[in-house]
Coordinates of C-alpha atoms and ligand atoms in Angstrom, one line a residue:
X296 CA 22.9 -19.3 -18.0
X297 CA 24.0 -20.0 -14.6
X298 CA 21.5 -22.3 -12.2
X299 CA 19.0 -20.9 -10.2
X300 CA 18.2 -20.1 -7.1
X301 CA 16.7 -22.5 -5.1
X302 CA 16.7 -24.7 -1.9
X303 CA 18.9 -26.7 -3.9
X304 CA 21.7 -24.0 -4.7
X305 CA 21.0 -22.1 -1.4
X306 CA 24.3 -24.1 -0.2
X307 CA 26.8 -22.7 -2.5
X308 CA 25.8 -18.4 -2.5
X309 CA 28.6 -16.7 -1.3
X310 CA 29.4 -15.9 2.3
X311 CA 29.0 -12.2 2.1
X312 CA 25.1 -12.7 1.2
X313 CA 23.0 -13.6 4.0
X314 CA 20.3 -16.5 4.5
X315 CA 18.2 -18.1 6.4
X316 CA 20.0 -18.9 9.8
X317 CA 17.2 -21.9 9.9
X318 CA 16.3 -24.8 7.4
X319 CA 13.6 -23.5 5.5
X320 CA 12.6 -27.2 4.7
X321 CA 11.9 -27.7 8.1
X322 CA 9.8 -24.5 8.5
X323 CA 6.1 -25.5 8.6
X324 CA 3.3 -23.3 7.4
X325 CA 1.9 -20.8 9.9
X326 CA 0.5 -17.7 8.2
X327 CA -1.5 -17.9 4.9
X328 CA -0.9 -14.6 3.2
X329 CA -3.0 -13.2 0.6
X330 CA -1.3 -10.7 -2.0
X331 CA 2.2 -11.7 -3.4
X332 CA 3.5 -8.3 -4.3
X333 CA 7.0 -7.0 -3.5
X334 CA 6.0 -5.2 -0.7
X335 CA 4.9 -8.4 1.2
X336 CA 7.9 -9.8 0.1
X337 CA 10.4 -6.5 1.5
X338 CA 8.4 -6.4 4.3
X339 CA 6.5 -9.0 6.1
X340 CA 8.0 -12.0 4.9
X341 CA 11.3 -10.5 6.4
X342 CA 10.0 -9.5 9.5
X343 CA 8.7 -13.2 9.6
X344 CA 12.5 -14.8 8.2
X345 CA 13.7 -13.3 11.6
X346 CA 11.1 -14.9 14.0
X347 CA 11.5 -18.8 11.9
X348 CA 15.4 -18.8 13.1
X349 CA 13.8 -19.1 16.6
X350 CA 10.5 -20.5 16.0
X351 CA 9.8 -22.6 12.9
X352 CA 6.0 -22.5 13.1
X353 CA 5.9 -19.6 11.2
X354 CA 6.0 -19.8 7.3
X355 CA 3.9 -18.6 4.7
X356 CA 2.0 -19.7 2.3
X357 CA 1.7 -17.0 -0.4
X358 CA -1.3 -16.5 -2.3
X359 CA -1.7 -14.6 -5.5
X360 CA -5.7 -13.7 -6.5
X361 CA -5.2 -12.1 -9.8
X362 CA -2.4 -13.8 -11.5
X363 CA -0.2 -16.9 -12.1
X364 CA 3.0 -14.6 -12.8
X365 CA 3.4 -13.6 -9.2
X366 CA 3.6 -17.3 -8.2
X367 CA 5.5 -19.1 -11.2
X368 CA 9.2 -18.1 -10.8
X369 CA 9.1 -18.4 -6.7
X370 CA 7.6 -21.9 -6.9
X371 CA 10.3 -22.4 -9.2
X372 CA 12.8 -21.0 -6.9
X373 CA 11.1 -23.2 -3.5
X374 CA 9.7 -19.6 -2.7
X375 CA 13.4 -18.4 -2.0
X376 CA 14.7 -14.6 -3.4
X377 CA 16.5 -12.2 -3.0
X378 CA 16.0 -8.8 -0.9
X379 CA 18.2 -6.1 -2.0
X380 CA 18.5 -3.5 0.8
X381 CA 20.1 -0.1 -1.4
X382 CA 21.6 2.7 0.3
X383 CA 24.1 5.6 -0.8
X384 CA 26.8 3.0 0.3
X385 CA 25.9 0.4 -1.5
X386 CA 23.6 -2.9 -2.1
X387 CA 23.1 -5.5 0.5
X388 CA 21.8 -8.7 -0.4
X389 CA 20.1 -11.3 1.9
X390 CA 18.1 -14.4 1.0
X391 CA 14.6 -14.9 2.6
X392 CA 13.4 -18.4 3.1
X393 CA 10.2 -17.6 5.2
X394 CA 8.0 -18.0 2.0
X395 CA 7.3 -21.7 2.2
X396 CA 4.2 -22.1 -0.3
X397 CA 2.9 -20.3 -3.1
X398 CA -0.8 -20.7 -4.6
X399 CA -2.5 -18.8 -7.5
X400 CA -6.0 -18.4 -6.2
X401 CA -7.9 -19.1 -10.0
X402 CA -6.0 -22.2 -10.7
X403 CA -6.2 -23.9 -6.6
X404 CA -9.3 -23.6 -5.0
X405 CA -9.4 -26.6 -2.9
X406 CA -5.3 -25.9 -1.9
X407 CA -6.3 -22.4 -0.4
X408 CA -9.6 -23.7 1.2
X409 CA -7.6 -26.2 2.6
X410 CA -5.2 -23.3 4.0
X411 CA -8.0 -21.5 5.4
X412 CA -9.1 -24.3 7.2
X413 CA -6.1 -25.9 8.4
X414 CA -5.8 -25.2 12.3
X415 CA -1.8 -24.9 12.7
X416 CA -2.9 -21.9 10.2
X417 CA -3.7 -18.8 12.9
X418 CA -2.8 -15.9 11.3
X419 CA -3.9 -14.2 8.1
X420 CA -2.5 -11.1 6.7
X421 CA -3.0 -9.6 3.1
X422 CA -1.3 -6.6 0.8
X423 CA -3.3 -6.7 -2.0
X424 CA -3.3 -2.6 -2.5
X425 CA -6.2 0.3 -1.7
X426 CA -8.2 -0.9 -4.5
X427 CA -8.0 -4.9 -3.9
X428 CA -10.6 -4.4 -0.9
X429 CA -13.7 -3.1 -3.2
X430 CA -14.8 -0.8 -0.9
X431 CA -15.8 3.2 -1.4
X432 CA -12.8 5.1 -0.7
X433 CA -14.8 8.1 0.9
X434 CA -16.8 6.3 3.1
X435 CA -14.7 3.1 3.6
X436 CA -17.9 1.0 2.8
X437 CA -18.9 -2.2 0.5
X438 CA -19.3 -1.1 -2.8
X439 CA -22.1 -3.3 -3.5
X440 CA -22.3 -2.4 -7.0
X441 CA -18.4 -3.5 -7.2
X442 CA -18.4 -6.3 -10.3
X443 CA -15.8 -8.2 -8.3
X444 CA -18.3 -8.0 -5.4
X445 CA -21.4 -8.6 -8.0
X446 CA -19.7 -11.4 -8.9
X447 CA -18.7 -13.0 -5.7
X448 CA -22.0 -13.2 -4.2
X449 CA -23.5 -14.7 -6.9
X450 CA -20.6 -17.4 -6.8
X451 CA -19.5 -17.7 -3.6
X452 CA -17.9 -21.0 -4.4
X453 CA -15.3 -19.4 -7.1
X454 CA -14.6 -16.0 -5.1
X455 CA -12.1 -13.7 -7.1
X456 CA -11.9 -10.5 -4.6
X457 CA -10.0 -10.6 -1.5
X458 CA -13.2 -10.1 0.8
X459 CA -14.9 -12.9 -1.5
X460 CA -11.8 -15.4 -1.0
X461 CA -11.8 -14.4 2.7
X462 CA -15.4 -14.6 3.6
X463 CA -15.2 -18.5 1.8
X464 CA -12.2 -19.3 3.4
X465 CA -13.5 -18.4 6.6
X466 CA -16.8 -19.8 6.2
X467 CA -14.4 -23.4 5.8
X468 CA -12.7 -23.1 8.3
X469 CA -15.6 -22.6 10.7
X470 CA -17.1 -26.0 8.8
X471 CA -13.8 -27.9 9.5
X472 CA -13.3 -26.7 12.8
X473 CA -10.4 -24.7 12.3
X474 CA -10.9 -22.6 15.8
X475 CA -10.4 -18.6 15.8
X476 CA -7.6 -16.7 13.7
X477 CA -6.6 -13.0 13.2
X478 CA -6.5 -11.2 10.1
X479 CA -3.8 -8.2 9.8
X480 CA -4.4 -6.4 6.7
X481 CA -1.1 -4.8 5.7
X482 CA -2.1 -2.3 3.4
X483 CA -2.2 1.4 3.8
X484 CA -5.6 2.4 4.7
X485 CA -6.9 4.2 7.9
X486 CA -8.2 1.7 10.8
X487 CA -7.2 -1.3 8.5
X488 CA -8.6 -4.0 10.8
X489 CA -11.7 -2.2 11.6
X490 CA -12.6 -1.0 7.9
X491 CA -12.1 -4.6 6.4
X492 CA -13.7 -6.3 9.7
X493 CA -16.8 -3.9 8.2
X494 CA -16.5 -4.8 4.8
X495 CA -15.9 -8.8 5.7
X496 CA -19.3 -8.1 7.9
X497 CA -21.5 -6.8 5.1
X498 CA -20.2 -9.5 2.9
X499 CA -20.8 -12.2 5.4
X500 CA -24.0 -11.1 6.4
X501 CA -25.5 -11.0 2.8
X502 CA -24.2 -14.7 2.5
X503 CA -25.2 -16.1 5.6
X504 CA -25.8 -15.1 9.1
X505 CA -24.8 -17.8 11.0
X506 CA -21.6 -17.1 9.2
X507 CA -21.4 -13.5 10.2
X508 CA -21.9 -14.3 14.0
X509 CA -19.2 -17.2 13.9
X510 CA -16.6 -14.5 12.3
X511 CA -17.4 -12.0 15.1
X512 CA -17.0 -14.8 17.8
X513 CA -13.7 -16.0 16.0
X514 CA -11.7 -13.7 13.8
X515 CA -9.7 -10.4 15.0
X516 CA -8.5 -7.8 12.9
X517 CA -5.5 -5.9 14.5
X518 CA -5.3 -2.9 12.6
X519 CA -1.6 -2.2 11.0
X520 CA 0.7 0.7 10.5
X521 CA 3.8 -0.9 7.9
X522 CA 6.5 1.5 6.6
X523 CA 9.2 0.4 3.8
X524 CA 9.3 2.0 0.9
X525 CA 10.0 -0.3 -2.2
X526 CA 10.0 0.6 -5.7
X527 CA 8.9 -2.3 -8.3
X528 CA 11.5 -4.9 -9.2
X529 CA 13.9 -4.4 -12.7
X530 CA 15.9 -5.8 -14.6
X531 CA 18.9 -3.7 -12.6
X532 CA 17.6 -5.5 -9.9
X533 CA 18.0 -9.5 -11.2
X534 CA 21.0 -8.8 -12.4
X535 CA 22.4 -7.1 -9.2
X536 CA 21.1 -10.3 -7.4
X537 CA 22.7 -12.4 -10.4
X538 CA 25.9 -10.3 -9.9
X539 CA 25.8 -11.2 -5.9
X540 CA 24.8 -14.7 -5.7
X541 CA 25.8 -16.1 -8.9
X542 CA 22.7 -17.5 -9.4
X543 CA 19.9 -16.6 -11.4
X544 CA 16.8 -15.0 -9.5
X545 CA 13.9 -14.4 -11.5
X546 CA 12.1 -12.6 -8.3
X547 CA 14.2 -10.1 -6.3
X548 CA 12.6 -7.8 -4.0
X549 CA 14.5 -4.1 -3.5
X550 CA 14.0 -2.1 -0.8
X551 CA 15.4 1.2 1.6
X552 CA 16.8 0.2 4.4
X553 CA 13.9 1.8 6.9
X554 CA 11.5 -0.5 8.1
X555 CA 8.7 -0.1 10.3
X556 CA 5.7 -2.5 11.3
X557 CA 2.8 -1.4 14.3
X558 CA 0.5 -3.8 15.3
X559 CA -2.8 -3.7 17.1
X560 CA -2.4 -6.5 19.8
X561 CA -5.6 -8.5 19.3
X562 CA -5.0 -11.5 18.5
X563 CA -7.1 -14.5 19.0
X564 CA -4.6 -16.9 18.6
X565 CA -1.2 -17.9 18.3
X566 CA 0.4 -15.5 16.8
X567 CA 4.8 -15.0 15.9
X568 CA 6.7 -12.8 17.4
X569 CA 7.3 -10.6 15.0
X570 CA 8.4 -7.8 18.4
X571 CA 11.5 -10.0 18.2
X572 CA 12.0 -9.2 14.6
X573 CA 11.7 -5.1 15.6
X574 CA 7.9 -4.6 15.1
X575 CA 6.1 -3.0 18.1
X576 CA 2.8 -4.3 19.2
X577 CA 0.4 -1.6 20.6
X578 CA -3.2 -0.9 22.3
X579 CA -3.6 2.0 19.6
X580 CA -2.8 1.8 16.5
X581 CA -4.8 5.0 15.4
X582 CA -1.8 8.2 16.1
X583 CA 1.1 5.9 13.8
X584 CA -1.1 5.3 11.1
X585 CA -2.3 9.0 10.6
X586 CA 1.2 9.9 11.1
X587 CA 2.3 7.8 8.5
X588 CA -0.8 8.0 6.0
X589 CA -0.8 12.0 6.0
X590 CA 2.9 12.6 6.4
X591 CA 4.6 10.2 4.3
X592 CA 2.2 8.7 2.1
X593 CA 0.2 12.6 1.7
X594 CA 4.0 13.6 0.8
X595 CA 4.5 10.8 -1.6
X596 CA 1.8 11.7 -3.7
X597 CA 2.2 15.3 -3.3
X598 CA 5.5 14.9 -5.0
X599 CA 4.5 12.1 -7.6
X600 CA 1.4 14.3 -8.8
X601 CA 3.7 17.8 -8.7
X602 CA 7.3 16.5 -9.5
X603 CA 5.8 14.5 -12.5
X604 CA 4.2 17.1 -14.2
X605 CA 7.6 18.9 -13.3
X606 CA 9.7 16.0 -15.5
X607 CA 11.3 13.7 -12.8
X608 CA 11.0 10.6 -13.3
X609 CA 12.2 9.7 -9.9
X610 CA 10.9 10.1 -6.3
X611 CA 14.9 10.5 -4.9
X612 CA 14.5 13.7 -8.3
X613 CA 11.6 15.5 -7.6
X614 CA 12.4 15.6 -3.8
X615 CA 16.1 17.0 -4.9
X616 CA 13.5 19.4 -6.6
X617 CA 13.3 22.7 -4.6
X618 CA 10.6 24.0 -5.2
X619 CA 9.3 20.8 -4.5
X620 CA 11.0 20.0 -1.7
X621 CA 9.8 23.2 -0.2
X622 CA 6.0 22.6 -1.2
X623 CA 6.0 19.1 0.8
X624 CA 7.9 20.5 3.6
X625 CA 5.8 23.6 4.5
X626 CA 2.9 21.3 3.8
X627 CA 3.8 18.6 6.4
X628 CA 5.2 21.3 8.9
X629 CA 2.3 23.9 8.4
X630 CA -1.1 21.7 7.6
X631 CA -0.4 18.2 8.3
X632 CA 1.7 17.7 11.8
X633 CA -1.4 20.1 13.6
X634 CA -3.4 17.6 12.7
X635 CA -2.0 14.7 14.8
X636 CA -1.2 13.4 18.0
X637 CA 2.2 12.7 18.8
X638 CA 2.5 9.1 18.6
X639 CA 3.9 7.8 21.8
X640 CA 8.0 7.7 21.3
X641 CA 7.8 9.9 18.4
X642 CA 9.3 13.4 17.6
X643 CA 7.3 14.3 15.0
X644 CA 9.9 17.0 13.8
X645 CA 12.5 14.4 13.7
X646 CA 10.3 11.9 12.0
X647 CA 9.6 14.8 9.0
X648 CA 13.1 15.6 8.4
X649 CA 13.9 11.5 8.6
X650 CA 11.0 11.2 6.2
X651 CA 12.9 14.2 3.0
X652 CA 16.0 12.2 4.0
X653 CA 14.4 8.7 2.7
X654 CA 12.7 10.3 -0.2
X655 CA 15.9 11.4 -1.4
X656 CA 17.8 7.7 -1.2
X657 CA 19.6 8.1 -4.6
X658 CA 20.3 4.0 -4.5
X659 CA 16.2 3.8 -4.7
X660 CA 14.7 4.0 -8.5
X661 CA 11.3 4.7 -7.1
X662 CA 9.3 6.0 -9.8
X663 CA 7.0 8.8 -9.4
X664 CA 4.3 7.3 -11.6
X665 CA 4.6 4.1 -9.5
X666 CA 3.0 6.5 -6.9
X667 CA 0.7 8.1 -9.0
X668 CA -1.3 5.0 -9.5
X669 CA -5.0 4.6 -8.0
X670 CA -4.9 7.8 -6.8
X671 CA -8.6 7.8 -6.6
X672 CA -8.3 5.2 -3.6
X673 CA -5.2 6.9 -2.0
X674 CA -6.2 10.4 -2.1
X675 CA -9.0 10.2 1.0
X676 CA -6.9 9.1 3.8
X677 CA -3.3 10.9 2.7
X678 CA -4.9 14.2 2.0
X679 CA -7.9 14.5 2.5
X680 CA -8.5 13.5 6.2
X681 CA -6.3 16.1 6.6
X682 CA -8.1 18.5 5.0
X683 CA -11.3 18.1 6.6
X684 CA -9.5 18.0 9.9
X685 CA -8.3 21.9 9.0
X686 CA -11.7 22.6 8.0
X687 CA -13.6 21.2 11.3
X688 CA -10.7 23.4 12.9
X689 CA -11.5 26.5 11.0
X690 CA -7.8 26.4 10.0
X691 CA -6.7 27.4 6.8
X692 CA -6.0 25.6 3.7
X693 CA -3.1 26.7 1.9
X694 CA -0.9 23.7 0.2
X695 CA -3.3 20.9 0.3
X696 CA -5.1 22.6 -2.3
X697 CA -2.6 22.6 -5.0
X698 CA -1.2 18.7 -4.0
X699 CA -5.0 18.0 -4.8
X700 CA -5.0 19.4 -8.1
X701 CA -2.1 18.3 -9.1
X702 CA -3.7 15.1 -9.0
X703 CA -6.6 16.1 -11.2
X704 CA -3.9 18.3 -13.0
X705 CA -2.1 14.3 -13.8
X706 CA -5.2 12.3 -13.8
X707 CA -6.2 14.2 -16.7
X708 CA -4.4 12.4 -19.1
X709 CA -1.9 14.5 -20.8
X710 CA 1.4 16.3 -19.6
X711 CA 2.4 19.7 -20.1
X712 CA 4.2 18.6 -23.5
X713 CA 0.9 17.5 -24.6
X714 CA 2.0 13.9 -24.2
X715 CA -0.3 11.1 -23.5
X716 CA -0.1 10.5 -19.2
X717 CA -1.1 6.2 -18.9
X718 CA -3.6 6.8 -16.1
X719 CA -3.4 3.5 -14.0
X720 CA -6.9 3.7 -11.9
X721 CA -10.1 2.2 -11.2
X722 CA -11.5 5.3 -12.6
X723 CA -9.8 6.3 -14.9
X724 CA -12.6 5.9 -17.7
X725 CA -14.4 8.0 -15.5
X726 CA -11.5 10.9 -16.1
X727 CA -11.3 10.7 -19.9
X728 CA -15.1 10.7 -19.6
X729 CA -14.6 14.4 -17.6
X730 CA -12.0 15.5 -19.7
X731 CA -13.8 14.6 -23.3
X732 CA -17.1 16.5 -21.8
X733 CA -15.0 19.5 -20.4
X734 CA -13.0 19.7 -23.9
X735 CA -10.4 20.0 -22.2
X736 CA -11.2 23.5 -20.4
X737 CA -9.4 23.6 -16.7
X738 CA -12.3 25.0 -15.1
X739 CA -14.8 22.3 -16.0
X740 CA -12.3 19.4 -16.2
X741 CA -11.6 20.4 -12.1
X742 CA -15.6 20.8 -11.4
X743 CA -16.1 17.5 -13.1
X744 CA -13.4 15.8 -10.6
X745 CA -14.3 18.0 -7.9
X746 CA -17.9 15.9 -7.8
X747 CA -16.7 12.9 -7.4
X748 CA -18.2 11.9 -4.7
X749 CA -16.5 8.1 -3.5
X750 CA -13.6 9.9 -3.9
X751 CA -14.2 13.6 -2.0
X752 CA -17.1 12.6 -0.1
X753 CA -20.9 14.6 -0.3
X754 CA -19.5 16.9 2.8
X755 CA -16.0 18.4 0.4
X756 CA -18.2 18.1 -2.8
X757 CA -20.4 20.4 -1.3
X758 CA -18.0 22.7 0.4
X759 CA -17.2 25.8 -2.0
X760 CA -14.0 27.3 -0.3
X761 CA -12.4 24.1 -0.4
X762 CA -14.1 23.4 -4.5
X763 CA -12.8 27.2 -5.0
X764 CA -9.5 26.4 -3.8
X765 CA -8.4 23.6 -5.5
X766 CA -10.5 24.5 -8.7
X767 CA -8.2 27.7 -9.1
X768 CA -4.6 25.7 -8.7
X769 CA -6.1 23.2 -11.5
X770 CA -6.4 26.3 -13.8
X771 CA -3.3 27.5 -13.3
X772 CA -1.3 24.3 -13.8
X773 CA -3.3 23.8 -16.8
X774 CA -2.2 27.4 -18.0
X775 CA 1.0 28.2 -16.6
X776 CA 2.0 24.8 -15.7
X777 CA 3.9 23.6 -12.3
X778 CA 7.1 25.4 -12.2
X779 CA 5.7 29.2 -12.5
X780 CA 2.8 27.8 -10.8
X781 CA 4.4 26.2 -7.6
X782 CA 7.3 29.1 -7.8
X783 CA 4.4 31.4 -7.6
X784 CA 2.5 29.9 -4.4
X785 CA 5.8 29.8 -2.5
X786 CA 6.4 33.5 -3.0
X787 CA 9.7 32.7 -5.3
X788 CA 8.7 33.5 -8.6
Ligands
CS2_225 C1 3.7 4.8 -1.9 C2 3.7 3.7 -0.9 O1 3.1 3.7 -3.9 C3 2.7 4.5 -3.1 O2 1.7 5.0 -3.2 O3 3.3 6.0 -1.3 O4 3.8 2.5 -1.4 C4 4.9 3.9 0.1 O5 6.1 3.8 -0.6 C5 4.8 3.0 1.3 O6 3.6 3.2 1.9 C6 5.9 3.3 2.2 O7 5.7 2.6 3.4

């Protein structure tokens, strides 16, 4: 077994891998971060590596909410892994040192409410997906009736959601003194800032309202684009890190080599400069994050949904897929790119074609059921915004339609081999629940999906055309399945 990585080792890793051009003992905590996943970890905490070679106020301190496992092998490794960038050329491999501190929210109360109210703290950002902010996906609302958020308000001193553990952290730091901060949610959700400053609002306010008022006085939430596509960690990936330090890694992070960050410049505080790390700070947020919602994430799932039921396994597969590839293009070309404004310095053309070309990164094992997850809490904002743009328009639907039922098509449950589908979602009792009642008949099993209101809204419940639309591609990938049934909508059958 060779040693591990760790400040300790960090010396010794070959030349050819980079590191921290900085001592990351000397790096002090600056950002408290809530949501430990690899995307954080590709992402932020490299933008923020960059900034602590020139400023070393800015580390992290890394919380998990849900789980010890996210925490355990980076404490053991000082917080330090590996980032593995993968292209067609090959695997790069860099060591990130910006992750300074690691908690597990259940088992260290007092540390993280010490975070949250210690001053030279100024900056709090979280990933902790769609579904980690409890709020109704249609409406972007509380969910009230949320057992997290049940929960929560009944003890507010042992909060489990992110809101919960934010609204008690803040409500610390205001008794300590703390002074203002900005929150940056990171996670892929239309007006970030604004939607969780509403849900931190309604929380706040049912707890305390001298609370509430200090949080609008004190806290900003810029809103965020972020762009980096990276697949989960595997064992390929620990032992390519193994292979390229020559130490043993128990956390690497694997990424594509595109980044992008935007930020909402509304900060209350000190803040890093991340700008000198490549991310653009901006009045609007608003045109980049519809861009990117609808284009790329709306194409994701388009192609997880579809290309699974199709057989790939892999995102770099089903985008190789023609029939696929054609679907995703018309659909951004044709439906989505009316939709938006041109983000300044953006050629949206370009930014399409940029967009097949990263989906098909061989290097990347992305898999499409990684995508497919929660698709009741992605669906709203990377297809559906879209669609009710079209229909306020009065401009036609014609692929959204089928990219929407081939998420009902997946979400029931079974493949077109009649193999069990594992349906990862916060409804997905719900689903088996529509399918069991249906027995199984298309037409039902899309009218019992199509009423789902937190996830389609009351406005495209109600709307027949668009019910009518989607309700006939369901039937037909239930009875012809998605080859003929995509080969037939793009006129190649
Ligand atoms: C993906 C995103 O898993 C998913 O749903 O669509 O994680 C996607 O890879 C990132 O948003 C890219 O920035």
């Amino acid at each position: 077994m060779p040693s591990r990585l760790g400040l300790a080792t960090l010396a010794g890793i070959p030349a050819a891998v980079g590191r921290p051009s900085y001592d990351p003992r000397a790096a002090r905590v600056g950002i408290l971060h809530l949501g430990l996943g690899a995307f954080h970890r590709a992402h932020q905490a490299v933008y923020t590596d960059d900034v602590l070679a020139g400023d070393l106020r800015w580390g992290i301190c890394g919380v998990s909410l849900k789980t010890p496992r996210a925490v355990e092998p980076l404490a053991a490794q000082d917080g330090l892994y590996t980032y593995l960038l993968r292209t067609s050329e090959g695997v790069t491999a860099r060591v990130i040192g910006s992750l300074r501190e690691t908690i597990f929210a259940g088992a260290s109360r007092a540390a993280l409410v010490a975070r949250f109210a210690d001053p030279a703290i100024s900056v709090v950002t979280s990933t902790v997906t769609e579904k980690g902010y409890c709020h109704d996906p249609a409406t972007g609302e509380l969910n009230e009736s949320h057992p997290d958020i049940v929960h929560d308000l009944a003890w507010r001193d042992a909060p489990e959601s992110a809101i919960g553990i934010l609204v008690a952290g803040l409500d610390a730091r205001r008794a300590a003194g703390g002074g203002p901060l900005a929150f940056v949610c990171c996670d892929n959700l239309p007006h970030n800032g604004r939607m969780v400053e509403g849900l931190v609002r309604a929380f706040a306010h049912r707890r305390d309202a001298a609370l509430a008022r200090w949080i609008h006085d004190n806290v900003t939430f810029p809103s965020t684009m972020v762009d980096r596509i990276v697949p989960a960690t595997t064992e390929a990936d620990v032992a390519e890190a193994q292979r390229q330090l020559g130490l043993y890694d128990a956390a690497p992070v694997t990424a594509e080599p595109f980044a992008q960050w935007v930020i909402e410049d509304r900060f209350s505080a000190a803040r890093p400069r991340w700008e000198d790390a490549g991310a653009q700070f901006v009045s609007d947020v608003a045109p980049f994050e519809l861009m990117k919602l609808r284009l790329l994430n709306g194409s994701h799932s388009t192609l997880a949904y579809l290309g699974f039921l199709l057989g790939h396994e892999l995102v770099w597969q089903a985008s190789r897929d023609p029939l696929v590839a054609t679907l995703i293009e018309r659909q951004m070309a044709e439906e989505i790119v009316p939709t938006l404004a041109r983000p300044p310095g953006i050629d949206l053309q370009a930014y399409c074609a940029q967009l097949l070309e990263r989906f098909r990164n061989a290097a990347l094992p992305h898999k499409t059921r990684q995508i497919a997850m929660d698709g009741s809490q992605k669906l709203p904002q990377r297809l559906l915004g879209t669609v009710r743009d079209r229909l306020a328009a009065g401009a036609p639907l014609v692929h959204l339609p089928l990219a929407i039922a081939g998420w009902i098509r997946y979400a029931s449950g079974s493949d077109e081999h009649g193999g069990r589908i594992d349906v990862q979602d916060p409804l997905a009792d719900t689903f088996r629940a529509i399918v069991q009642e249906a027995r199984g008949d298309p037409g039902p099993v899309a009218d019992g999906f199509l009423d789902l209101t937190s996830v389609f809204g009351a406005d495209l419940v109600a709307h027949y055309a668009f019910r009518e639309a989607v309700r006939g591609h369901v039937i037909r990938l239930f009875n012809d399945g998605a080859q003929v049934t995509l080969a037939h909508h793009l006129g190649v059958a």
